[in-house]
Coordinates of C-alpha atoms in Angstrom, one line a residue:
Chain Z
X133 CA 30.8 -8.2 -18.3
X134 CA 30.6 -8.2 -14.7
X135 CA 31.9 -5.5 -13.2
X136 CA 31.7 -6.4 -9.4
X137 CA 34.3 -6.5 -7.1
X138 CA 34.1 -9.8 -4.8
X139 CA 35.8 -8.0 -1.5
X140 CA 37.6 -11.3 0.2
X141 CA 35.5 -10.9 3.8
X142 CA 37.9 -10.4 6.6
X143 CA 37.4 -10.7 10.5
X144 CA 37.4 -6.5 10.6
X145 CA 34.8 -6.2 7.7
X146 CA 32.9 -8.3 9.6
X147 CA 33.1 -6.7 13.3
X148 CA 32.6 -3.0 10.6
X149 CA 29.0 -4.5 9.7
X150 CA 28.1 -4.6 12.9
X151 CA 27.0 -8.6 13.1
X152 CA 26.7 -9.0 16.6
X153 CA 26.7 -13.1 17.2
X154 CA 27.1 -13.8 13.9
X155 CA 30.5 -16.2 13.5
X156 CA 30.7 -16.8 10.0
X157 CA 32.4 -14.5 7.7
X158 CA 30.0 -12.5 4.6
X159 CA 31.0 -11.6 1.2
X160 CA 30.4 -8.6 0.8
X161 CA 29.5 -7.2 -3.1
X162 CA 30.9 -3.6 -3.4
X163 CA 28.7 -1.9 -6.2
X164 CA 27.6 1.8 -6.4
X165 CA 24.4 1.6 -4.5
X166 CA 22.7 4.5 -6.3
X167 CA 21.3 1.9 -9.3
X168 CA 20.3 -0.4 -7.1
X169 CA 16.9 -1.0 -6.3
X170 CA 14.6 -4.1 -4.6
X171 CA 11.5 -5.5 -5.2
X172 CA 9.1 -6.9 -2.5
X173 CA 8.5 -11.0 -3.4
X174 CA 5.5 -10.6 -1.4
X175 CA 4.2 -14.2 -1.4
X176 CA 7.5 -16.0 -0.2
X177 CA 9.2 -13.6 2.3
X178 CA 12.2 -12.5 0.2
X179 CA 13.4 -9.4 -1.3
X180 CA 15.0 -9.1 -4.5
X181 CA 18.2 -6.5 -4.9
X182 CA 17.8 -5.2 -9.0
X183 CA 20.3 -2.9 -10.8
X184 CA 18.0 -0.4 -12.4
X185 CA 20.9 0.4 -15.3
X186 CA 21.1 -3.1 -16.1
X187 CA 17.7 -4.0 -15.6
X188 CA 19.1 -7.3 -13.7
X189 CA 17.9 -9.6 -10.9
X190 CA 21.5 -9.9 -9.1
X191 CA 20.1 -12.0 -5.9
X192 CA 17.3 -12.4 -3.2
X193 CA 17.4 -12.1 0.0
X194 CA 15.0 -14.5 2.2
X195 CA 13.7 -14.5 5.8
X196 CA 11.6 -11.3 5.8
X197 CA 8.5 -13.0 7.0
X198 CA 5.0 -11.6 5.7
X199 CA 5.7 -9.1 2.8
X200 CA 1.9 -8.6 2.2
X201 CA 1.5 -4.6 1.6
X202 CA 5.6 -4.4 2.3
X203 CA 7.0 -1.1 1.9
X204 CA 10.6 0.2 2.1
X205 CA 12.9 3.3 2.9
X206 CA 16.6 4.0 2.4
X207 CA 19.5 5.1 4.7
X208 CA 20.8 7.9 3.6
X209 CA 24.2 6.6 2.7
X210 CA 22.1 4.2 0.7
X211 CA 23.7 0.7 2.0
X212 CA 20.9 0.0 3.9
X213 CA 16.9 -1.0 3.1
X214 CA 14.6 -1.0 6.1
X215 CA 11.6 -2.8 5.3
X216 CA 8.3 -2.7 6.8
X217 CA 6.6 -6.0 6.8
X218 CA 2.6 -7.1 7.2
X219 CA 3.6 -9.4 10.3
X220 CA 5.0 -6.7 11.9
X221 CA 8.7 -7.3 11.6
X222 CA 11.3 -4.7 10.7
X223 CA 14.6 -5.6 8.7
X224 CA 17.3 -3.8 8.4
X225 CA 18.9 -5.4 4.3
X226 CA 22.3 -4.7 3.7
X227 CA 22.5 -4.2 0.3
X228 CA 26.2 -4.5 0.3
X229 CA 26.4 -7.6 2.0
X230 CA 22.7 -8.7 0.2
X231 CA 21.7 -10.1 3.6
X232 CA 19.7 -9.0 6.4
X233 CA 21.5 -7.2 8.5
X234 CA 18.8 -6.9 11.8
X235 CA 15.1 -8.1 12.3
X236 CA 13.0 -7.2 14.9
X237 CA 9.3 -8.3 15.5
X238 CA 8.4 -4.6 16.6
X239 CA 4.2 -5.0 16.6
X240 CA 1.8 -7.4 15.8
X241 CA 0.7 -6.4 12.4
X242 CA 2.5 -3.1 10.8
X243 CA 1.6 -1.3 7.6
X244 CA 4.7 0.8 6.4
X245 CA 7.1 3.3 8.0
X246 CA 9.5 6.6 7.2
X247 CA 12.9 7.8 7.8
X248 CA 13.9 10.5 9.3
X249 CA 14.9 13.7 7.8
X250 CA 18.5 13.0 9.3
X251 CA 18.2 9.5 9.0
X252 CA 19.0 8.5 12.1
X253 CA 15.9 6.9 13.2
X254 CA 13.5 4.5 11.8
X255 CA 9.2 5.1 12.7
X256 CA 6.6 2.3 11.7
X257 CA 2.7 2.7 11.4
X258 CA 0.7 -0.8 12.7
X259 CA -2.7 -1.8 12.7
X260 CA -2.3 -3.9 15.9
X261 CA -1.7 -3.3 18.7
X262 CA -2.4 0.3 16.9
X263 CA 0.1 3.8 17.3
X264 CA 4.0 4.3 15.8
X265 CA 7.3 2.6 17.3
X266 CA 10.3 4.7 16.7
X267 CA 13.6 2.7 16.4
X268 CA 17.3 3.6 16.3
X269 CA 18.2 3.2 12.7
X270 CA 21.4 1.6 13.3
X271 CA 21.2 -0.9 16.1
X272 CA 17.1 -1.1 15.3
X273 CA 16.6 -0.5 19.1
X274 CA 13.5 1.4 20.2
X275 CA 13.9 5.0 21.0
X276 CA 9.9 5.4 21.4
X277 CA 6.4 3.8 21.9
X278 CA 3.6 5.6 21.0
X279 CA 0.2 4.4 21.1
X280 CA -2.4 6.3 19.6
X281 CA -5.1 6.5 21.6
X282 CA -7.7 9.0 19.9
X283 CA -10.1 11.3 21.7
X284 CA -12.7 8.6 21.8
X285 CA -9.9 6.6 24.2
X286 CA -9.1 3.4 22.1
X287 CA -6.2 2.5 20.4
X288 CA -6.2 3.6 16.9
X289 CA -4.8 2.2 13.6
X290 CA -2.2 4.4 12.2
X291 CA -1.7 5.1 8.7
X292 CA 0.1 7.8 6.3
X293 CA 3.4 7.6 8.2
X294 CA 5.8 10.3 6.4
X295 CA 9.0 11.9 7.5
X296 CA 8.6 16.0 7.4
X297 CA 11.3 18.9 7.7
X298 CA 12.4 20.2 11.4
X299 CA 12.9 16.3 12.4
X300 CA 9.7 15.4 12.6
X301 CA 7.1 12.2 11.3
X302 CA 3.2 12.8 10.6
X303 CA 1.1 10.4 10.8
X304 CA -3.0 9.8 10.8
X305 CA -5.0 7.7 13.2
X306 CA -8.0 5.6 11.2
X307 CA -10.5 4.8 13.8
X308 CA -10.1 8.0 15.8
X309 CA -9.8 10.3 12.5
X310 CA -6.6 12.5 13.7
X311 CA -3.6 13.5 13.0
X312 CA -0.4 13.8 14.8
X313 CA 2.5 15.4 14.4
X314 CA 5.8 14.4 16.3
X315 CA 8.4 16.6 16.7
X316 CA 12.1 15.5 17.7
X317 CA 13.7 18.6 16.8
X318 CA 14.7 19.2 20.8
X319 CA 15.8 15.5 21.4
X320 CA 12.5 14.8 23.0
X321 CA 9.5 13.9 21.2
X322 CA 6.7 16.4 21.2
X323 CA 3.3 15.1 19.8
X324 CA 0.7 17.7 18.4
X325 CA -2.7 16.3 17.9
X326 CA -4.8 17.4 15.5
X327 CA -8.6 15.8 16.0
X328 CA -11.9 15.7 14.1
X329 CA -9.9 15.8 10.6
X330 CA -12.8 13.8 8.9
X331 CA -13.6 10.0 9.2
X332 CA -11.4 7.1 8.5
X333 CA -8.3 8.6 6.9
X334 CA -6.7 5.9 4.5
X335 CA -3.4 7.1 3.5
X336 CA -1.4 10.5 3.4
X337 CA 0.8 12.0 1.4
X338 CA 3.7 14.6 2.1
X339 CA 4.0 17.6 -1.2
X340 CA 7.4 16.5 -2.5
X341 CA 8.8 20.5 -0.8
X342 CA 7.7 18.9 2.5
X343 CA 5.4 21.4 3.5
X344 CA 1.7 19.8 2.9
X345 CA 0.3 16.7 4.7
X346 CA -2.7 15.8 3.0
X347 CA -4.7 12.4 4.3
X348 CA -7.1 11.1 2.1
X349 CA -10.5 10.2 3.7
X350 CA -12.3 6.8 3.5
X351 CA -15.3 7.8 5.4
X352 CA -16.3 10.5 4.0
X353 CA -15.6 13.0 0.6
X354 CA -13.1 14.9 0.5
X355 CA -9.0 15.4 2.1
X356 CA -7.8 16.8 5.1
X357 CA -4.7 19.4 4.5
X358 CA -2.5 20.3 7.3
X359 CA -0.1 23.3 6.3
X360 CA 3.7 22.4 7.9
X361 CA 4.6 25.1 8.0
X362 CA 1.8 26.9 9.7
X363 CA 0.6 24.1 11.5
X364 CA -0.7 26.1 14.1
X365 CA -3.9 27.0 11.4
X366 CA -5.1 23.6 12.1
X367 CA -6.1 20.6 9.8
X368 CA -8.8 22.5 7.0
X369 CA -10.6 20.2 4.6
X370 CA -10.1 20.2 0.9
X371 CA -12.3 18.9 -1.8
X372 CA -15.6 17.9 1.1
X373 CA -18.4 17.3 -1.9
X374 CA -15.8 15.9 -5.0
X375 CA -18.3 13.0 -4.8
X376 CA -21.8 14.4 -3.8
X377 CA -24.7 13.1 -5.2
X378 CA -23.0 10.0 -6.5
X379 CA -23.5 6.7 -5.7
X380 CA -20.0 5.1 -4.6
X381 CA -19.2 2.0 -6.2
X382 CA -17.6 -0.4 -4.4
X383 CA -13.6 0.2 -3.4
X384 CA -12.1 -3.2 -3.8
X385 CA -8.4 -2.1 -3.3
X386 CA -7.8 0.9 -0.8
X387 CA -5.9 3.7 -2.9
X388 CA -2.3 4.6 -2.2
X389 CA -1.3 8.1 -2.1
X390 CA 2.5 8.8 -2.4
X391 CA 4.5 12.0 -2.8
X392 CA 5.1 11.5 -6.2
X393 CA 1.5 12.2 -6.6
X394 CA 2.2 16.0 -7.1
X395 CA 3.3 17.2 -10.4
X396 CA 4.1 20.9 -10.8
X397 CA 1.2 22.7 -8.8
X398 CA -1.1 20.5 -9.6
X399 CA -2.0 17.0 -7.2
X400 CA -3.3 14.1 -8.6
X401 CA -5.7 12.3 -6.0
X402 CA -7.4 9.4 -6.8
X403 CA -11.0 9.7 -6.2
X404 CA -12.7 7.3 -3.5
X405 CA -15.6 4.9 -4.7
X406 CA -15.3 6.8 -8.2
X407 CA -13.4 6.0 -11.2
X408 CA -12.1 9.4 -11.4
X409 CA -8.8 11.0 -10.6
X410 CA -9.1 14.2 -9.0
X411 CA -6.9 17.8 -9.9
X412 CA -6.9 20.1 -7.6
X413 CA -4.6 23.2 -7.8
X414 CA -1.7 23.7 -4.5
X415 CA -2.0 27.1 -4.3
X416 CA -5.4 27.4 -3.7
X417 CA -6.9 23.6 -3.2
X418 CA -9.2 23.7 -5.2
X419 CA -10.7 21.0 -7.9
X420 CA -9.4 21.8 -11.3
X421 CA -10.4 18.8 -13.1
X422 CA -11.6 15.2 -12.6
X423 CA -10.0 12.9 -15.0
X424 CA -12.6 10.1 -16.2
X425 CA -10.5 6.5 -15.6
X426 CA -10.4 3.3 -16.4
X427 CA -11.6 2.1 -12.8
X428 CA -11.3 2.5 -9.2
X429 CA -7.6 3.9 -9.2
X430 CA -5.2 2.8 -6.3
X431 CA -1.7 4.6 -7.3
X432 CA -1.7 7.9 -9.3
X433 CA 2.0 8.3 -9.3
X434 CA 3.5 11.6 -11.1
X435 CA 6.9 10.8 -13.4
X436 CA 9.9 12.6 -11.6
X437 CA 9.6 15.4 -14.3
X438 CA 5.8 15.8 -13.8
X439 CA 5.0 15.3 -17.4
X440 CA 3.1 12.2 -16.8
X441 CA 0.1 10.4 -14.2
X442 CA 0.4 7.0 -14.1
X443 CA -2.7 4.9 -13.0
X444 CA -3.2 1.6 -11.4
X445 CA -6.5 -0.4 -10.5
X446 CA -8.2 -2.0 -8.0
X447 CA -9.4 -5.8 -8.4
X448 CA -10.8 -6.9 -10.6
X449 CA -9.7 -4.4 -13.2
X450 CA -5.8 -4.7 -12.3
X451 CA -4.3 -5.9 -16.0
X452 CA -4.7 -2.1 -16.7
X453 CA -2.8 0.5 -16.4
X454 CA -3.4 4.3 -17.9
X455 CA -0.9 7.1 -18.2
X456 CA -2.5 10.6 -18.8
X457 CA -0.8 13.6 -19.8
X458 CA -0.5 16.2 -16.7
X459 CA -0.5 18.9 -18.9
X460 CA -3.7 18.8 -20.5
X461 CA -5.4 15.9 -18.6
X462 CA -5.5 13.4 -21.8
X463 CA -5.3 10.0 -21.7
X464 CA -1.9 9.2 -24.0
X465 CA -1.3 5.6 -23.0
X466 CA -3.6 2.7 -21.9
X467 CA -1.6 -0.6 -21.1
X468 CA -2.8 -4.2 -19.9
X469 CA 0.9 -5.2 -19.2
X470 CA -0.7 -8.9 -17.3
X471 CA -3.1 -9.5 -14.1
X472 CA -2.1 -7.8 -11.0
X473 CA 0.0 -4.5 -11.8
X474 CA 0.2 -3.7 -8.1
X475 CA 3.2 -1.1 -8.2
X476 CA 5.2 1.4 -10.4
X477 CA 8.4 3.0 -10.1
X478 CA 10.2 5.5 -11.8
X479 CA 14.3 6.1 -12.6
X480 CA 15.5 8.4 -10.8
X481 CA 15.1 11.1 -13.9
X482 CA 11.9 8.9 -15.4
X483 CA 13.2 7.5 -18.7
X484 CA 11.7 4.1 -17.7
X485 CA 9.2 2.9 -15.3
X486 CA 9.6 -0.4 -13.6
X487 CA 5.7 -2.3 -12.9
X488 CA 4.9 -5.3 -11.3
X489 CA 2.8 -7.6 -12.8
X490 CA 2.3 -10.1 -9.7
X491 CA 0.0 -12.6 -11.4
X492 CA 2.7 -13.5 -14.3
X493 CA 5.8 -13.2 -11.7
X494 CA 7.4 -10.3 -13.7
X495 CA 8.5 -7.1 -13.7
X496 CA 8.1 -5.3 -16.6
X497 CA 10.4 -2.7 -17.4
X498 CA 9.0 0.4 -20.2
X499 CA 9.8 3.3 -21.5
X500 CA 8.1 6.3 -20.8
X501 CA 8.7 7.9 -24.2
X502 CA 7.9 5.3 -26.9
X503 CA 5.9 3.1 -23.7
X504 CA 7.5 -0.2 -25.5
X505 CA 8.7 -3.1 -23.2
X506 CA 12.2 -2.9 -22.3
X507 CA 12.6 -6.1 -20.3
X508 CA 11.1 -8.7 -18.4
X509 CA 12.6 -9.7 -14.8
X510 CA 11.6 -12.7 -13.5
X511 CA 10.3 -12.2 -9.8
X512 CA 8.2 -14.2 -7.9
X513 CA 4.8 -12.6 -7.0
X514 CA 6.1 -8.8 -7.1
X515 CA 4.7 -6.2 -5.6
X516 CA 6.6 -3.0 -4.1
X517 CA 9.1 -1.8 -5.7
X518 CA 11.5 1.0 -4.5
X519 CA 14.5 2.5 -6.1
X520 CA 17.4 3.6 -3.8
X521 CA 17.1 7.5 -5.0
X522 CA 14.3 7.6 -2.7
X523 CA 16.8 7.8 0.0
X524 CA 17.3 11.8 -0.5
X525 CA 13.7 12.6 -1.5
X526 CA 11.3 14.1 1.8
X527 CA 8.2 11.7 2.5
X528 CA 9.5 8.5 0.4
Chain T
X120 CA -27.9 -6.6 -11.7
X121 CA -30.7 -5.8 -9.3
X122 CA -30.7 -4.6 -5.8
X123 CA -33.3 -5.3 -3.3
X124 CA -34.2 -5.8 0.3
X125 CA -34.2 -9.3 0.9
X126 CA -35.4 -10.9 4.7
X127 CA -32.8 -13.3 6.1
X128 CA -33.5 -16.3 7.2
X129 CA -31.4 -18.8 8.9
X130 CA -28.5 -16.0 9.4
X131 CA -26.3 -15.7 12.4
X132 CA -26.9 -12.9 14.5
X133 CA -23.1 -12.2 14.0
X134 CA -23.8 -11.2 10.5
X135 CA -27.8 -9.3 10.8
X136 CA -25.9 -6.9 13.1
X137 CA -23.2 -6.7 11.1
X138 CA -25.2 -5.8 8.2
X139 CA -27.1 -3.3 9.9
X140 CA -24.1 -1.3 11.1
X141 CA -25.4 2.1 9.2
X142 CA -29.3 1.3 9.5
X143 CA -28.9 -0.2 6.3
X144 CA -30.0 -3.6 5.0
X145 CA -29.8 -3.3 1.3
X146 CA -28.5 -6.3 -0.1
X147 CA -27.3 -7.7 -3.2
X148 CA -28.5 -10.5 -4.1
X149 CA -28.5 -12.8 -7.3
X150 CA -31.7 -14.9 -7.9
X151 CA -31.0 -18.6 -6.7
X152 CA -28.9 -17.4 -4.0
X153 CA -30.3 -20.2 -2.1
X154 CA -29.7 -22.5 -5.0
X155 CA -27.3 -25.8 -3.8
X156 CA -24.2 -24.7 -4.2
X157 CA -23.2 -25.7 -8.2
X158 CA -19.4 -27.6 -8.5
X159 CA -16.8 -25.2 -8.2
X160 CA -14.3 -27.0 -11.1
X161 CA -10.0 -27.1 -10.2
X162 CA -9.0 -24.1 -11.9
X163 CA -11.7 -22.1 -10.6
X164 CA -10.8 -23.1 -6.9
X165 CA -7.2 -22.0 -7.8
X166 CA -8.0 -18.7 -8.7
X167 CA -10.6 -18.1 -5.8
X168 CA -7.8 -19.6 -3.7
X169 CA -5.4 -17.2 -5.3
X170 CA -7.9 -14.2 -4.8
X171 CA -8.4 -15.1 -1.0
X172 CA -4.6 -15.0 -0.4
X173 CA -3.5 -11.9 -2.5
X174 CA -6.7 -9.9 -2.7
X175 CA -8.6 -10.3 0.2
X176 CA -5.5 -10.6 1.4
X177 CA -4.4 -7.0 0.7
X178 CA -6.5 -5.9 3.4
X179 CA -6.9 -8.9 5.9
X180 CA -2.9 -10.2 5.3
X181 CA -1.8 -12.4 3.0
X182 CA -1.9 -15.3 5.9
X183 CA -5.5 -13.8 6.5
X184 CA -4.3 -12.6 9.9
X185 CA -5.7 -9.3 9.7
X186 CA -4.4 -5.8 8.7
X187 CA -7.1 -2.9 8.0
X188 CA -9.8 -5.7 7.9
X189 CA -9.7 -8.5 11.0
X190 CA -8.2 -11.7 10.9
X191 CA -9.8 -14.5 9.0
X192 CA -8.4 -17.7 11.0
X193 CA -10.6 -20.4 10.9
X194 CA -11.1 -20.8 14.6
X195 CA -11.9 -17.4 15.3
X196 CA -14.3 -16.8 13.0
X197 CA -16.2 -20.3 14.5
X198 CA -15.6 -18.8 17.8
X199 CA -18.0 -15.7 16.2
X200 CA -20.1 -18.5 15.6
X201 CA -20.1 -17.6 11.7
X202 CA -21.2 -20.4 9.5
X203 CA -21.4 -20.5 5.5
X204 CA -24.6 -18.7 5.5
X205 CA -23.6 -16.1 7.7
X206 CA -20.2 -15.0 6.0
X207 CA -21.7 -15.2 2.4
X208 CA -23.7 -12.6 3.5
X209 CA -21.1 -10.6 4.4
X210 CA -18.8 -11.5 1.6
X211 CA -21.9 -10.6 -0.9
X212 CA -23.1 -7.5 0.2
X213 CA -20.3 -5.9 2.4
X214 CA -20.1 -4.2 5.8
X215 CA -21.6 -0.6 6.2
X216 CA -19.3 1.5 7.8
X217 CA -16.2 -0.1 6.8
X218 CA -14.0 -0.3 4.0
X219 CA -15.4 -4.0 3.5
X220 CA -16.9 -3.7 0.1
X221 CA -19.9 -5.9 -1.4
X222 CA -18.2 -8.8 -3.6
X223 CA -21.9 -9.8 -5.1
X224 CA -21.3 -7.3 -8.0
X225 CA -18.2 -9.3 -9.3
X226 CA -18.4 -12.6 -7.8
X227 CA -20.9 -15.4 -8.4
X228 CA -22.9 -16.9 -5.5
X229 CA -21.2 -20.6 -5.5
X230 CA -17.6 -18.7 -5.6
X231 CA -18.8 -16.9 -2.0
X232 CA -20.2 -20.2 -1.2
X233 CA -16.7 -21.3 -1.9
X234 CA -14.8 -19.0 0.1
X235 CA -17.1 -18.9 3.3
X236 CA -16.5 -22.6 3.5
X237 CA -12.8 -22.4 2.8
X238 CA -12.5 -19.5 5.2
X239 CA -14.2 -21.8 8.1
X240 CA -11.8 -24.7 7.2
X241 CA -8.3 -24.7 8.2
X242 CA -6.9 -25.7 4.5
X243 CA -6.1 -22.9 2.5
X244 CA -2.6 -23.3 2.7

């Protein structure tokens, strides 16, 4: 039964949406945004809108230009999806409309962004020219350029862009090993730079309470932890010998690191150059465990009611996927759901976990009780996926 | 498997200093490296294809132009003055110092064959 109301467009609907230029009239498809979710069709540019009740495809939206390594946020009010694209494009989806609602071409070659904690603007990370662009959420015009230019004086990748509390974004500089913290909590930005924080952070992740930044380091063992709120204690390292005395096999997939990656007071990190998950204990930091896996992991992603890890793999060992028990560190569920299982993501209360499987062009809906297969989605080299509950959580 | 040092001959400059980035010059190498390159069938040049898009892809783009790795266009890696030789050697045994990791362990010699000569041509896509 469908249940969608088809809203007839009319000339103030479409002045309302803000279409600057654009002549025609849009339908416009008023459902409840909050089951609503999209996938990332990586290879061909498009976007797919899903309702995660109905485990349905209801359309795709094209013209988003180089979705390698896409990544998405949420407006607050949950109409909108602001995706971060490889080429460097922004675009603004209207999930109402199922149309882009703005694109701009803000950098060269981007690698994902974050909202802010008020949602009123938008920051993205790139790779080149290097350093975070800041833009209006709304009108997708740039409030701030930053390049980040690290102690050593050259532009830097940025990576590990998360929102934080107090209106600001963190993010880490690869090449120059910083990080910086960017406060707009006075209507001007204020940058703190924190240097020397270990060599070639990867990725960061934000505790899902907002108060830890923690960048996982390429270069070298080990994390670097900065405490928000204390960050005048300075960046410490955690974890600096998980590793020592080990050869490191070869990383063929950088790892992710996401907020979801804490579960109770425990964070699940997975371990560079080893096939390992690491535990380590938020209160004090330090290594509880180190969870033997399948191979290199790329996301450990904790269920919303941190009962359960769930692992992904680099190439060539990407049919796999393991889910261990956060309680007791046990493996309870090993899965080869197709080639290429490049992303997970949970309902918003974790009954079912949605996984991409880009090789076979599905999405593969299970549940995280019994771990059978729900449904199948068809959807064309999948990759990201992001449900619209992220829109209220800090860091996602 | 079997690692070794191994003296190269006929490589570019491009890829010697390259490799030494770190003061290392391990490499990994397969015996009959420098075999003639052995007929890469249809449905194996699909799937390195494949590879070279999504995986390699995942860190130099999709459309190979660059991300955390460089860009892979054809004319700027000739404008390096890479050649076949010199980006197999890459491919095989990684970059020091960067997140480039060392494909020999999981690829055989006439796939990296394969995609250095792809990579130098302009018909991937």
């Amino acid at each position: 039964m469908n249940r969608r109301i088809f809203l007839k467009s009319t000339l103030a609907a479409s002045v309302l949406l803000g279409m600057g230029g654009c002549s025609s009239l849009s339908k416009e498809y008023w459902l409840p945004t909050g089951d609503l979710g999209i996938v990332i069709e990586r290879a061909d540019g498009k976007v797919a809108l899903v309702n995660t009740s109905q485990r349905k495809k209801l359309a795709e939206i094209e013209g988003l230009g180089d979705l390698s390594h896409a990544s998405a946020v949420f407006s607050r009010d949950e109409r909108y999806a602001y995706i971060f694209g490889r080429d460097g494009g922004l675009t603004k989806i209207d999930l109402i409309g199922r149309r882009i609602d703005r694109r701009v071409m803000q950098s060269g070659n981007s690698i994902g962004g974050a909202i802010s904690q008020d949602g009123s603007m938008v920051a993205v990370s790139n790779y080149t020219p290097g350093g975070v662009q800041v833009f209006d959420s709304q009108t997708l015009e740039r409030v701030l350029d930053l390049p980040a230019i690290g102690k050593n004086g050259k532009a830097s990748k940025t990576v590990g862009l998360v929102d934080a509390p107090g209106h600001r974004f963190v993010f880490s500089l690869f090449d120059a090993g910083e990080i910086w913290l960017v406060d707009f909590s006075s209507g001007e930005p204020k940058v703190t730079r924190f240097e020397d924080i270990g060599k070639q952070p990867y990725d960061a992740l934000i505790t899902p309470d907002g108060r830890y930044y923690i960048a996982g380091l390429f270069g070298e063992d080990g994390l670097a932890l900065l405490d928000l709120w204390h960050p005048e204690k300075g960046v410490r390292r955690i974890l600096p010998d998980y590793g020592r005395g080990e050869a490191r096999l070869p990383v063929y997939k950088m790892p992710h690191l996401e907020g979801w990656a804490v579960a109770g007071n425990k964070a699940f990190i997975p371990a560079v150059g080893h096939h390992q998950v690491l535990v380590v204990d938020i209160n004090t930091w330090q290594e509880i465990d180190r969870i033997p896996v399948h191979s290199q992991p790329v996301f450990v992603m904790s269920s919303p009611d941190s009962r359960q890890i769930w692992v992904n793999f680099a190439y060539p060992e990407n049919r796999h996927l393991q889910v261990i028990d956060a309680d007791n560190h046990q493996h309870i569920q090993h899965l080869q759901p197709g080639e290429g299982v490049l992303h997970m993501e949970f309902t918003p209360r974790g009954e079912e976990v949605w996984v991409s499987v880009r090789n076979k062009n599905e999405v593969q809906v299970f549940d995280t009780q019994t771990f059978e297969k729900l449904a199948t989605l068809p959807v064309a080299s999948p990759s990201g996926i992001f449900f619209t509950a992220r829109a209220h959580r800090i860091g996602l | 498997m079997n690692w070794c040092l191994v003296f190269i001959r006929n490589q570019s400059f491009k890829a010697m200093q390259a490799l030494c980035v770190g003061g290392l010059c391990m490499l990994f190498t397969f015996a009959g490296a420098a075999q003639a390159q052995e007929e890469i069938n249809a449905e194996r040049s699909e799937q390195l294809g494949y590879m070279l898009k999504h995986d390699c892809g995942s860190c130099h783009g999709m459309t190979l132009k660059g991300g955390l790795g460089p860009a892979l266009l054809p004319e700027l890696l000739q404008g390096k003055g890479h050649t076949v030789d010199s980006l197999s050697v890459i491919i095989r045994s990684g970059v020091p110092g960067t997140a480039m990791p060392p494909w020999g362990p999981i690829l055989k010699e006439e796939d990296i064959r394969w995609l250095s000569t792809h990579l130098l041509q302009s018909d991937l896509n």
